[in-house]
Amino acid sequence: ERIDDCEKFTAMVSQTIDFDAIQNREFVVKAEYDETLSDLQKHMSKYKSKIDEELDR
């Protein structure tokens, strides 16, 4: 029973946490988890691109 609980917990974490972002030391919920998060991710990506462009000038 404990192993089953642990497997369920591991599956929940895998479905929820954005492990790609962790590589950048960002601990966030996957944008696909919620429509609002998805919209926010799009805005964040847009602004990050603008910031990167300014830094490269």
Coordinates of C-alpha atoms in Angstrom, one line a residue:
E1 CA 0.0 0.0 0.0
R2 CA 2.8 2.4 0.8
I3 CA 4.6 1.7 -2.4
D4 CA 1.3 2.3 -4.3
D5 CA 0.9 5.7 -2.5
C6 CA 4.5 6.6 -3.3
E7 CA 4.0 5.7 -6.9
K8 CA 0.8 7.9 -7.0
F9 CA 2.7 10.8 -5.4
T10 CA 5.6 10.4 -7.9
A11 CA 3.2 10.4 -10.8
M12 CA 1.4 13.5 -9.4
V13 CA 4.7 15.4 -9.0
S14 CA 5.8 14.4 -12.5
Q15 CA 2.5 15.6 -14.0
T16 CA 2.6 18.9 -12.1
I17 CA 6.2 20.1 -11.8
D18 CA 8.0 21.6 -14.8
F19 CA 11.3 19.7 -14.6
D20 CA 12.7 21.6 -17.6
A21 CA 12.5 24.8 -15.6
I22 CA 14.3 23.3 -12.7
Q23 CA 17.4 23.2 -14.8
N24 CA 17.2 27.0 -14.8
R25 CA 16.7 27.0 -11.0
E26 CA 13.0 27.8 -11.5
F27 CA 10.6 25.8 -9.5
V28 CA 7.2 26.1 -11.2
V29 CA 4.0 24.3 -12.0
K30 CA 3.8 23.2 -15.6
A31 CA 2.0 25.7 -17.7
E32 CA -0.1 23.0 -19.3
Y33 CA -1.6 22.3 -15.9
D34 CA -4.0 25.3 -16.1
E35 CA -5.2 27.7 -18.8
T36 CA -4.3 30.7 -16.7
L37 CA -0.7 29.3 -16.2
S38 CA -0.5 28.8 -19.9
D39 CA -1.4 32.4 -20.6
L40 CA 1.1 33.6 -18.0
Q41 CA 3.8 31.5 -19.5
K42 CA 3.2 33.0 -22.9
H43 CA 3.5 36.5 -21.5
M44 CA 6.6 35.6 -19.5
S45 CA 8.3 34.1 -22.6
K46 CA 7.5 37.2 -24.6
Y47 CA 9.0 39.5 -22.0
K48 CA 12.0 37.3 -21.4
S49 CA 12.7 37.5 -25.2
K50 CA 12.5 41.3 -25.0
I51 CA 14.9 41.3 -22.0
D52 CA 17.3 39.0 -23.8
E53 CA 17.2 41.3 -26.9
E54 CA 18.1 44.3 -24.8
L55 CA 20.9 42.5 -23.1
D56 CA 22.4 41.5 -26.4
R57 CA 22.4 45.1 -27.7

